[in-house]
Coordinates of C-alpha atoms in Angstrom, one line a residue:
Chain A
M1 CA 124.1 94.9 98.2
R2 CA 125.7 91.9 96.7
N3 CA 122.6 90.7 94.8
N4 CA 121.4 94.0 93.5
A5 CA 124.0 94.9 90.9
Y6 CA 121.5 95.0 88.1
L7 CA 119.0 97.2 90.0
H8 CA 121.9 99.5 91.0
T9 CA 123.1 99.8 87.4
I10 CA 119.7 100.6 86.1
C11 CA 119.2 103.2 88.8
V12 CA 122.5 104.9 88.3
I13 CA 122.0 105.0 84.5
T14 CA 118.5 106.5 84.9
I15 CA 119.7 109.1 87.4
S16 CA 122.6 110.0 85.2
L17 CA 120.4 110.5 82.2
A18 CA 118.1 112.8 84.2
V19 CA 121.1 114.7 85.6
F20 CA 122.5 114.9 82.1
I21 CA 119.4 116.5 80.7
L22 CA 119.1 118.8 83.7
S23 CA 122.7 119.9 83.7
A24 CA 122.5 120.4 79.9
F25 CA 119.8 122.9 80.7
A26 CA 121.9 124.4 83.4
L27 CA 124.8 124.7 80.9
F28 CA 122.6 126.4 78.4
Y29 CA 121.1 128.7 81.0
I30 CA 124.4 129.7 82.5
N31 CA 125.9 130.4 79.1
A32 CA 122.9 132.2 77.9
T33 CA 122.8 134.4 80.9
E34 CA 126.5 135.3 80.6
L35 CA 126.3 135.7 76.9
L36 CA 123.3 138.1 77.3
D37 CA 125.2 140.0 80.0
A38 CA 128.3 140.2 77.9
W39 CA 126.3 141.3 74.9
K40 CA 124.5 143.9 76.9
K41 CA 127.7 145.3 78.3
G42 CA 129.0 145.7 74.8
V43 CA 125.8 147.1 73.5
R44 CA 126.1 150.3 71.5
V45 CA 123.6 152.4 69.8
V46 CA 124.9 153.9 66.6
A47 CA 123.2 157.1 65.4
Y48 CA 123.9 157.8 61.7
V49 CA 123.6 161.5 60.8
A50 CA 122.6 163.0 57.6
D51 CA 125.3 164.0 55.1
G52 CA 126.7 167.5 55.0
L53 CA 125.7 168.9 58.3
S54 CA 127.6 171.8 59.8
A55 CA 130.0 171.3 62.7
Q56 CA 127.6 173.3 64.8
R57 CA 124.7 171.0 64.1
M58 CA 127.0 168.1 64.8
T59 CA 127.8 169.5 68.2
A60 CA 124.2 170.2 68.9
I61 CA 123.2 166.7 68.0
K62 CA 126.0 165.3 70.2
S63 CA 124.9 167.3 73.2
R64 CA 121.2 166.4 72.7
I65 CA 122.2 162.7 72.6
Q66 CA 124.4 163.3 75.6
A67 CA 121.4 164.7 77.5
L68 CA 119.3 161.6 77.1
D69 CA 118.8 159.3 80.0
G70 CA 121.2 156.4 80.3
V71 CA 123.8 157.7 77.9
E72 CA 127.3 157.3 79.2
T73 CA 129.5 158.4 76.4
V74 CA 128.9 159.7 73.0
E75 CA 131.8 159.4 70.5
F76 CA 131.9 160.9 67.1
V77 CA 133.0 158.5 64.4
S78 CA 133.7 160.4 61.2
K79 CA 132.9 158.8 57.9
Q80 CA 136.7 158.6 57.2
S81 CA 137.6 156.8 60.3
A82 CA 134.7 154.4 59.8
F83 CA 136.0 153.8 56.3
D84 CA 139.5 153.1 57.6
A85 CA 138.1 150.8 60.3
L86 CA 136.1 148.9 57.6
K87 CA 139.3 148.6 55.5
A88 CA 141.2 147.2 58.4
D89 CA 138.4 144.8 59.2
I90 CA 138.1 143.2 55.8
G91 CA 141.9 143.1 55.5
E92 CA 143.0 141.3 52.4
Q93 CA 139.9 142.1 50.6
S94 CA 140.4 145.8 51.1
A95 CA 141.2 146.1 47.4
L96 CA 137.5 145.7 46.9
L97 CA 137.0 149.2 48.4
E98 CA 139.5 150.8 46.1
G99 CA 137.1 151.0 43.3
L100 CA 134.8 153.3 45.2
E101 CA 134.9 156.9 44.1
E102 CA 133.7 158.3 47.4
N103 CA 133.3 157.1 50.9
P104 CA 129.7 155.7 51.1
L105 CA 129.6 155.6 54.9
P106 CA 127.9 158.3 56.9
D107 CA 129.2 160.2 59.9
A108 CA 128.0 158.6 63.1
F109 CA 127.8 158.9 66.8
E110 CA 128.6 155.8 68.8
V111 CA 126.6 155.9 72.0
R112 CA 127.6 153.7 75.0
L113 CA 125.0 153.0 77.6
A114 CA 125.3 153.4 81.4
Q115 CA 125.6 149.9 83.0
S116 CA 122.3 150.4 84.9
F117 CA 120.6 151.1 81.7
V118 CA 121.3 147.9 80.0
N119 CA 117.9 146.3 79.4
L120 CA 115.9 145.8 76.3
E121 CA 113.1 148.3 76.9
A122 CA 115.5 151.0 77.9
I123 CA 117.7 150.5 74.9
G124 CA 114.6 150.6 72.7
R125 CA 113.4 153.8 74.3
L126 CA 116.8 155.4 74.1
A127 CA 117.1 154.4 70.4
A128 CA 113.7 155.9 69.7
G129 CA 114.8 159.1 71.5
I130 CA 117.9 159.4 69.5
A131 CA 116.1 158.7 66.2
S132 CA 113.7 161.6 67.0
I133 CA 116.6 164.1 67.1
E134 CA 116.6 166.2 64.0
G135 CA 119.6 165.4 61.8
V136 CA 119.8 161.8 62.8
D137 CA 119.1 159.7 59.8
D138 CA 119.0 156.2 61.3
V139 CA 119.6 154.4 64.5
E140 CA 121.1 151.0 64.6
Y141 CA 121.4 148.4 67.3
A142 CA 121.1 144.7 67.3
Q143 CA 117.5 145.0 68.3
K144 CA 115.9 142.1 66.6
W145 CA 118.6 139.6 67.4
L146 CA 118.8 140.7 70.9
S147 CA 115.1 140.7 71.6
R148 CA 114.7 137.3 69.9
F149 CA 117.5 135.9 72.0
A150 CA 116.1 137.5 75.1
G151 CA 112.7 136.1 74.3
V152 CA 114.1 132.6 74.0
Y153 CA 116.0 133.1 77.1
N154 CA 113.0 134.2 79.1
L155 CA 110.9 131.4 77.8
F156 CA 113.6 129.1 78.8
K157 CA 113.8 130.5 82.3
V158 CA 110.2 129.6 83.0
T159 CA 110.1 126.3 81.2
G160 CA 113.5 125.4 82.5
L161 CA 112.3 125.8 86.1
V162 CA 109.2 123.7 85.4
L163 CA 111.4 121.1 83.8
V164 CA 113.9 121.1 86.7
G165 CA 111.0 120.6 89.1
M166 CA 109.6 117.7 87.0
F167 CA 112.9 116.0 86.6
F168 CA 113.5 116.4 90.3
I169 CA 110.3 114.6 91.1
A170 CA 111.0 112.0 88.4
I171 CA 114.4 111.2 90.0
V172 CA 112.9 110.9 93.4
F173 CA 110.3 108.4 92.1
I174 CA 113.0 106.4 90.2
V175 CA 115.2 106.2 93.3
A176 CA 112.1 105.4 95.5
N177 CA 111.1 102.7 93.1
T178 CA 114.6 101.2 92.9
I179 CA 115.0 101.3 96.7
R180 CA 111.6 99.7 97.0
L181 CA 112.6 96.9 94.7
I182 CA 115.8 96.5 96.7
L183 CA 113.9 96.5 99.9
Y184 CA 111.5 94.0 98.5
S185 CA 114.3 91.7 97.3
R186 CA 115.7 91.8 100.8
R187 CA 112.5 91.7 102.8
E188 CA 113.4 88.4 104.4
E189 CA 116.7 89.8 105.6
I190 CA 114.9 92.8 106.9
E191 CA 112.3 90.6 108.6
I192 CA 115.0 88.6 110.3
M193 CA 116.7 91.8 111.4
W194 CA 113.5 92.9 113.0
I195 CA 113.1 89.6 114.7
V196 CA 116.5 89.6 116.3
G197 CA 115.9 93.0 117.7
A198 CA 117.4 95.4 115.2
D199 CA 116.2 99.0 115.7
E200 CA 115.1 101.2 112.8
S201 CA 118.4 103.0 112.4
F202 CA 120.3 99.7 112.1
I203 CA 118.0 98.6 109.3
K204 CA 117.6 101.9 107.6
A205 CA 121.2 103.2 107.6
P206 CA 122.5 100.9 104.9
F207 CA 119.7 101.8 102.6
Y208 CA 120.1 105.5 103.1
L209 CA 123.9 105.1 102.5
E210 CA 123.1 103.0 99.4
S211 CA 120.8 105.6 97.9
L212 CA 123.2 108.4 98.7
L213 CA 125.8 106.5 96.8
L214 CA 123.4 105.8 93.9
G215 CA 122.7 109.6 93.8
L216 CA 126.4 110.3 93.9
A217 CA 127.2 107.8 91.2
G218 CA 124.3 108.9 89.0
G219 CA 125.1 112.6 89.5
V220 CA 128.8 112.2 88.7
A221 CA 128.0 110.0 85.7
G222 CA 125.5 112.5 84.3
V223 CA 127.9 115.4 84.6
V224 CA 130.7 113.4 83.0
F225 CA 128.4 112.5 80.1
L226 CA 127.6 116.1 79.7
Y227 CA 131.2 117.1 79.7
L228 CA 132.0 114.5 77.1
A229 CA 129.0 115.8 75.0
Y230 CA 130.3 119.3 75.5
L231 CA 133.8 118.4 74.3
G232 CA 132.3 116.6 71.4
T233 CA 130.1 119.4 70.2
V234 CA 131.2 122.9 71.2
P235 CA 134.5 123.1 69.4
N236 CA 132.7 122.2 66.1
F237 CA 130.1 124.9 66.8
A238 CA 132.2 127.7 65.3
P239 CA 131.1 130.0 68.1
E240 CA 133.7 132.7 67.2
I241 CA 131.5 133.7 64.3
L242 CA 128.4 134.2 66.4
F243 CA 129.9 135.3 69.6
S244 CA 133.2 136.8 69.0
F245 CA 133.2 138.4 72.4
Y246 CA 132.1 135.3 74.3
E247 CA 133.4 131.8 74.8
I248 CA 131.0 129.0 75.7
R249 CA 132.2 127.5 78.9
F250 CA 131.4 124.3 80.7
L251 CA 129.6 124.4 84.0
P252 CA 131.8 125.9 86.7
A253 CA 132.9 123.6 89.5
S254 CA 130.5 125.2 92.0
I255 CA 127.5 124.4 89.8
W256 CA 128.3 120.8 89.1
V257 CA 129.1 120.2 92.7
V258 CA 125.7 121.5 93.5
I259 CA 124.1 119.3 90.9
V260 CA 125.8 116.2 92.2
F261 CA 124.8 117.2 95.7
C262 CA 121.2 117.6 94.7
S263 CA 121.3 114.2 93.0
M264 CA 122.4 112.8 96.3
V265 CA 119.7 114.6 98.2
V266 CA 117.2 113.3 95.7
G267 CA 118.5 109.8 96.2
W268 CA 118.1 110.2 99.9
A269 CA 114.6 111.5 99.5
G270 CA 113.6 108.6 97.2
C271 CA 114.9 106.2 99.8
H272 CA 113.1 108.0 102.6
F273 CA 109.7 107.7 100.8
S274 CA 110.1 104.0 100.1
I275 CA 111.6 103.0 103.5
Q276 CA 109.0 104.9 105.5
R277 CA 106.3 103.0 103.7
F278 CA 108.0 99.7 103.5
L279 CA 109.1 99.5 107.1
K280 CA 105.8 100.3 108.7
I281 CA 105.0 97.1 110.5
Chain B
M1 CA 99.0 79.6 139.8
A2 CA 96.7 82.5 140.5
S3 CA 97.6 83.9 137.2
V4 CA 96.0 81.1 135.4
G5 CA 92.4 81.2 136.2
A6 CA 90.9 84.2 134.7
S7 CA 88.4 82.7 132.4
K8 CA 86.6 79.5 133.4
K9 CA 84.9 79.2 130.1
N10 CA 87.8 79.1 127.9
W11 CA 90.5 77.2 129.6
K12 CA 90.8 74.4 132.1
Q13 CA 93.5 73.8 134.6
H14 CA 94.6 70.5 136.0
S15 CA 97.3 69.5 138.4
L16 CA 98.6 66.1 138.1
S17 CA 99.8 64.1 141.0
S18 CA 102.5 62.6 138.8
P19 CA 106.2 62.5 139.7
H20 CA 106.7 64.9 136.7
K21 CA 104.9 67.7 138.4
Y22 CA 103.5 69.0 135.2
Q23 CA 101.1 71.9 135.1
I24 CA 98.8 71.3 132.2
V25 CA 96.7 73.9 130.8
S26 CA 94.5 73.3 127.9
L27 CA 93.2 76.2 125.9
K28 CA 90.1 76.2 123.8
V29 CA 90.6 78.1 120.6
N30 CA 87.8 79.2 118.4
F31 CA 88.8 78.3 115.0
Y32 CA 87.4 80.3 112.2
T33 CA 84.3 78.5 111.1
P34 CA 85.4 76.6 108.0
V35 CA 88.4 75.0 109.8
R36 CA 86.4 74.3 112.9
Q37 CA 83.8 72.3 110.9
K38 CA 86.5 70.4 109.0
I39 CA 88.5 69.6 112.1
G40 CA 85.3 68.7 114.0
K41 CA 84.6 66.0 111.5
L42 CA 88.0 64.7 110.8
I43 CA 90.2 65.0 113.9
A44 CA 89.7 63.7 117.3
I45 CA 91.0 66.9 118.8
Q46 CA 87.7 68.6 118.4
D47 CA 87.3 71.8 120.1
G48 CA 90.6 72.0 121.7
G49 CA 92.6 74.0 119.2
V50 CA 95.7 74.4 121.3
A51 CA 96.7 72.3 124.2
V52 CA 99.4 73.8 126.2
L53 CA 101.6 71.8 128.5
I54 CA 103.5 73.7 131.0
Q55 CA 106.4 72.1 132.8
T56 CA 107.5 74.1 135.7
P57 CA 110.5 73.0 137.7
V58 CA 109.6 74.9 140.8
M59 CA 106.0 75.6 141.5
S60 CA 105.8 78.2 144.2
P61 CA 103.0 80.7 144.4
E62 CA 105.2 83.6 145.1
K63 CA 107.1 83.2 141.9
H64 CA 105.9 85.5 139.2
A65 CA 105.0 84.4 135.8
A66 CA 107.6 85.5 133.2
V67 CA 105.0 85.6 130.5
R68 CA 101.3 86.1 131.1
V69 CA 98.8 86.0 128.3
I70 CA 95.5 87.3 129.5
R71 CA 92.3 86.8 127.4
V72 CA 94.1 87.6 124.2
S73 CA 92.4 87.6 120.8
K74 CA 93.8 88.0 117.4
Q75 CA 91.8 88.7 114.3
Y76 CA 92.9 89.0 110.7
G77 CA 90.1 91.0 109.3
Q78 CA 87.0 88.7 109.6
I79 CA 89.1 85.7 110.5
T80 CA 89.7 84.9 114.2
A81 CA 93.1 83.3 114.7
L82 CA 93.1 83.3 118.5
S83 CA 90.2 83.8 120.7
D84 CA 90.3 84.6 124.4
I85 CA 93.6 82.8 125.2
S86 CA 95.0 82.9 128.7
L87 CA 98.1 81.3 129.9
S88 CA 101.1 81.8 132.2
V89 CA 104.6 80.7 131.7
F90 CA 106.9 80.7 134.7
E91 CA 110.5 81.6 134.6
K92 CA 112.8 78.8 133.4
A93 CA 109.8 76.7 132.3
F94 CA 109.8 74.5 129.2
V95 CA 106.4 74.9 127.6
F96 CA 104.9 73.0 124.8
V97 CA 102.2 74.6 122.7
T98 CA 100.5 72.1 120.7
G99 CA 97.4 71.6 118.5
P100 CA 96.6 70.9 114.9
S101 CA 97.7 73.1 112.0
G102 CA 95.8 76.3 111.9
A103 CA 95.1 76.3 115.6
G104 CA 97.0 79.4 116.1
K105 CA 100.3 78.2 117.5
S106 CA 102.4 80.3 115.2
T107 CA 100.2 83.3 115.9
L108 CA 100.7 83.0 119.6
I109 CA 104.4 82.8 119.1
K110 CA 104.3 85.9 116.8
L111 CA 102.3 87.8 119.4
L112 CA 104.9 87.1 122.0
Y113 CA 107.9 88.5 120.1
M114 CA 105.7 91.3 118.8
G115 CA 105.9 90.2 115.2
E116 CA 102.2 91.1 115.2
S117 CA 99.9 93.0 117.5
F118 CA 97.0 91.4 119.2
T119 CA 93.4 92.6 118.9
N120 CA 92.2 92.2 122.5
G121 CA 93.6 91.3 125.9
A122 CA 97.0 91.8 127.4
I123 CA 100.4 90.1 127.2
I124 CA 102.9 90.8 129.9
V125 CA 106.4 89.8 129.3
D126 CA 108.9 90.1 132.1
G127 CA 106.7 92.7 133.7
V128 CA 106.2 94.7 130.5
N129 CA 102.7 95.1 129.0
L130 CA 103.2 94.6 125.3
A131 CA 100.2 96.6 124.5
R132 CA 101.9 99.6 125.9
V133 CA 105.3 99.1 124.3
S134 CA 106.2 102.0 122.0
R135 CA 107.5 101.4 118.6
K136 CA 111.0 102.4 119.7
Q137 CA 111.0 99.9 122.6
I138 CA 110.1 96.9 120.4
P139 CA 113.7 96.1 119.3
W140 CA 114.8 96.3 122.9
L141 CA 112.0 93.9 123.9
R142 CA 112.7 91.5 121.1
R143 CA 116.3 91.1 122.3
K144 CA 114.7 89.2 125.3
F145 CA 113.7 86.5 122.8
G146 CA 115.6 84.1 120.7
V147 CA 113.2 82.8 118.0
I148 CA 113.6 79.6 116.0
F149 CA 111.4 78.8 112.9
Q150 CA 110.6 75.8 110.9
D151 CA 112.1 77.3 107.8
F152 CA 115.2 78.5 109.7
K153 CA 115.0 82.1 108.4
L154 CA 118.8 82.4 107.9
I155 CA 120.1 85.2 105.6
A156 CA 121.4 83.4 102.6
S157 CA 123.9 86.1 101.7
K158 CA 125.6 86.0 105.1
T159 CA 127.9 83.4 106.4
V160 CA 127.0 81.2 109.4
F161 CA 129.2 83.4 111.5
E162 CA 127.5 86.6 110.3
N163 CA 124.0 85.2 110.7
V164 CA 124.7 84.4 114.3
A165 CA 126.7 87.6 114.9
L166 CA 123.8 89.7 113.7
V167 CA 122.0 89.3 117.0
L168 CA 125.0 90.9 118.8
E169 CA 125.6 93.5 116.1
V170 CA 122.1 94.9 116.4
A171 CA 122.6 95.1 120.2
R172 CA 125.8 96.9 119.4
S173 CA 128.2 94.6 121.2
R174 CA 132.0 95.1 120.8
P175 CA 133.5 93.2 117.9
D176 CA 135.9 91.1 120.0
E177 CA 133.0 90.1 122.3
I178 CA 130.9 89.2 119.3
K179 CA 133.6 87.0 117.9
D180 CA 134.2 85.2 121.2
R181 CA 130.5 84.6 121.9
V182 CA 129.6 83.6 118.4
Y183 CA 132.3 81.0 118.2
A184 CA 131.4 79.7 121.7
V185 CA 127.8 79.2 120.7
L186 CA 128.8 77.6 117.4
E187 CA 130.9 75.2 119.4
T188 CA 127.9 74.4 121.6
V189 CA 125.7 73.6 118.6
G190 CA 128.5 71.7 116.9
I191 CA 128.9 73.8 113.8
A192 CA 131.9 75.9 114.5
E193 CA 133.9 74.3 111.7
R194 CA 131.4 75.6 109.1
A195 CA 131.4 79.2 110.4
N196 CA 132.5 80.7 107.1
E197 CA 130.1 78.8 104.9
Y198 CA 126.8 80.1 103.6
P199 CA 123.5 78.6 104.8
P200 CA 122.3 77.3 101.4
V201 CA 125.2 74.8 101.3
L202 CA 124.3 73.3 104.7
S203 CA 121.8 70.5 105.4
G204 CA 118.5 71.3 107.0
G205 CA 119.6 70.0 110.3
E206 CA 122.8 72.1 110.2
Q207 CA 120.8 75.2 109.2
Q208 CA 118.5 74.7 112.1
R209 CA 121.6 74.3 114.4
V210 CA 122.7 77.7 113.1
A211 CA 119.3 79.1 113.9
V212 CA 119.4 77.7 117.4
A213 CA 122.9 79.2 117.8
R214 CA 121.4 82.5 116.7
A215 CA 118.6 82.2 119.2
M216 CA 121.1 81.3 122.0
V217 CA 123.9 83.8 121.3
G218 CA 122.2 86.8 122.8
R219 CA 121.6 84.9 126.0
P220 CA 117.9 85.7 125.8
K221 CA 115.5 85.2 128.7
F222 CA 113.2 83.3 126.4
I223 CA 113.5 81.0 123.4
L224 CA 110.5 80.8 121.2
A225 CA 110.5 77.8 118.8
D226 CA 107.8 77.5 116.1
E227 CA 107.9 74.0 114.8
P228 CA 111.7 73.8 115.0
T229 CA 111.8 70.2 114.0
G230 CA 109.0 70.3 111.5
S231 CA 111.2 69.9 108.4
L232 CA 114.0 67.8 109.9
D233 CA 114.7 64.1 109.9
P234 CA 114.3 62.4 113.3
D235 CA 118.0 62.4 114.1
S236 CA 118.4 66.1 113.4
A237 CA 115.1 66.8 115.3
G238 CA 116.5 64.9 118.3
H239 CA 119.7 67.0 118.1
I240 CA 117.8 70.3 117.9
F241 CA 115.6 69.3 120.8
G242 CA 118.6 68.3 122.8
L243 CA 120.1 71.8 122.2
L244 CA 116.9 73.4 123.4
Q245 CA 117.1 71.3 126.5
T246 CA 120.7 72.5 127.0
A247 CA 119.5 76.1 126.8
H248 CA 116.7 75.2 129.2
R249 CA 119.2 73.8 131.7
Q250 CA 121.2 77.0 131.4
G251 CA 118.1 78.9 132.6
T252 CA 116.4 79.9 129.5
T253 CA 112.6 79.8 129.4
I254 CA 111.5 77.8 126.4
I255 CA 108.2 78.0 124.6
L256 CA 108.0 75.4 121.9
A257 CA 105.1 75.2 119.4
T258 CA 104.7 71.9 117.7
H259 CA 102.0 69.7 116.4
D260 CA 104.4 66.7 116.7
A261 CA 102.9 64.7 119.5
S262 CA 105.7 62.2 119.4
L263 CA 108.2 64.9 120.3
I264 CA 106.2 65.8 123.4
R265 CA 105.6 62.2 124.4
A266 CA 109.2 61.4 124.0
H267 CA 110.3 64.1 126.3
C268 CA 107.4 64.7 128.7
G269 CA 106.1 61.3 129.4
S270 CA 102.5 62.2 129.1
L271 CA 100.4 64.3 126.9
V272 CA 96.9 65.6 127.4
R273 CA 94.7 65.8 124.5
L274 CA 91.2 67.1 124.3
E275 CA 88.9 64.6 122.7
N276 CA 85.2 65.2 122.3
G277 CA 85.6 68.0 124.8
R278 CA 87.1 65.8 127.5
M279 CA 90.6 65.7 128.7
Q280 CA 92.3 62.4 127.9
M281 CA 95.5 61.3 129.4
Q282 CA 97.8 59.4 127.1
P283 CA 100.3 57.0 128.5
A284 CA 104.0 57.8 128.7
A285 CA 106.1 57.3 125.5
D286 CA 105.1 54.1 123.9
G287 CA 107.0 51.2 125.3

């Protein structure tokens, strides 16, 4: 171990970079999943109704919406209450609205979806169903944004898995190669051990231990780099504008423990490949 | 000596009626062709690649050979390093294996400690047929041997003490026992005061003494020495040889490969060489 500081450093840095990239993906993936879930939970479909309908028609529309599959609650939002809410929302600038002669907002129904119904196609179908009801002028939900996000997310899910696999193999090779160089640099020592009657476990154990430690060091370093990068970027990201209902979080402890553990397993595997080939005498 | 006598063609056996009671076995080695031609022209030792001199203190027929090599061949690809070698080494014997460079002395030593496997034949060490030893048994078998090399083969990053202790560590001896035995053997070879130094700062002779200590510390049944004095000055060589004799007196079987005829003459009094296919006796150490 004494003479391999350089090799060890290179190996740890390489592993940590791979772990950094991988856990960056994990960070994105986990946040995207939770964001999407949170967004879906909050998803509402708003049905704007035509102006000047009778109370009877309103009730009829409400009950027809209520009858649709997946609808949990339907709440009437009168144009006046919508206007008040808007005023409250824009706060100091509410003076802007004072010039208006009449309330431009339509009456609306706010439709909340049953939890089991929260997926994109179902929302789309439901929205179409609501739109087809007579008296409903327009249906609004964040369809484009949501589907685009979900598209990216799904693409990522597939490519992410492929990337994870590739990085996994790459780390195994890196460690295998490093251990092979270390084995090579110590081949005389190993030969001497053989000659004096060392058994395989006596010779192999230090190398396995070494590669587990390399994996551990690389894994921890990678996660620490990622955390520093996270601290450096996320607060400047102004996420409250985009995701007022969601806060980007760092990897939970359970995940990064798993990442570090995997990094150690990979270290072990890399060592295993090299040592099996190297020690065949 | 029933065990020596399997192949008339390839080895010869002579009993000398000298007071030394040496058993001399000379082996014919088939060199691979280029070397054979070269040696045939240049060196008097023509077709005797390896001459083996076996000195056995007690020669009784009922005593079993500790090492029996029976018609062993070793090939490296197309190259034949050893061809049809047979010899027996009795317990507590001091055996010289000699012959010119390339004759296969080192190969023979390697085959004995299972550093390499042989192509044909059988080697029986202490009743164990090496051809049938499983991979897992090899370490256990190697602990029967202490091996000494011309280039010492010490681990540069370990101290003298650690180098010697390694033998006992691999055998998983207790730490206090390791300490006692290592220091005792370092005393024997006269290098105890340098126990905490690293091999590169020692002289060649000192390094070889450490190597001898390493070979002795496990109290092996056999010590194999492959040109142990090959890179030492005469004084150091004498010292190393003396240590081997000490080990021999303590009951260890020694097999020493050397091309240094003076070493053998100095200690055995007579040497047999093969010259033009005939045995030639040489007189005892000059003067």
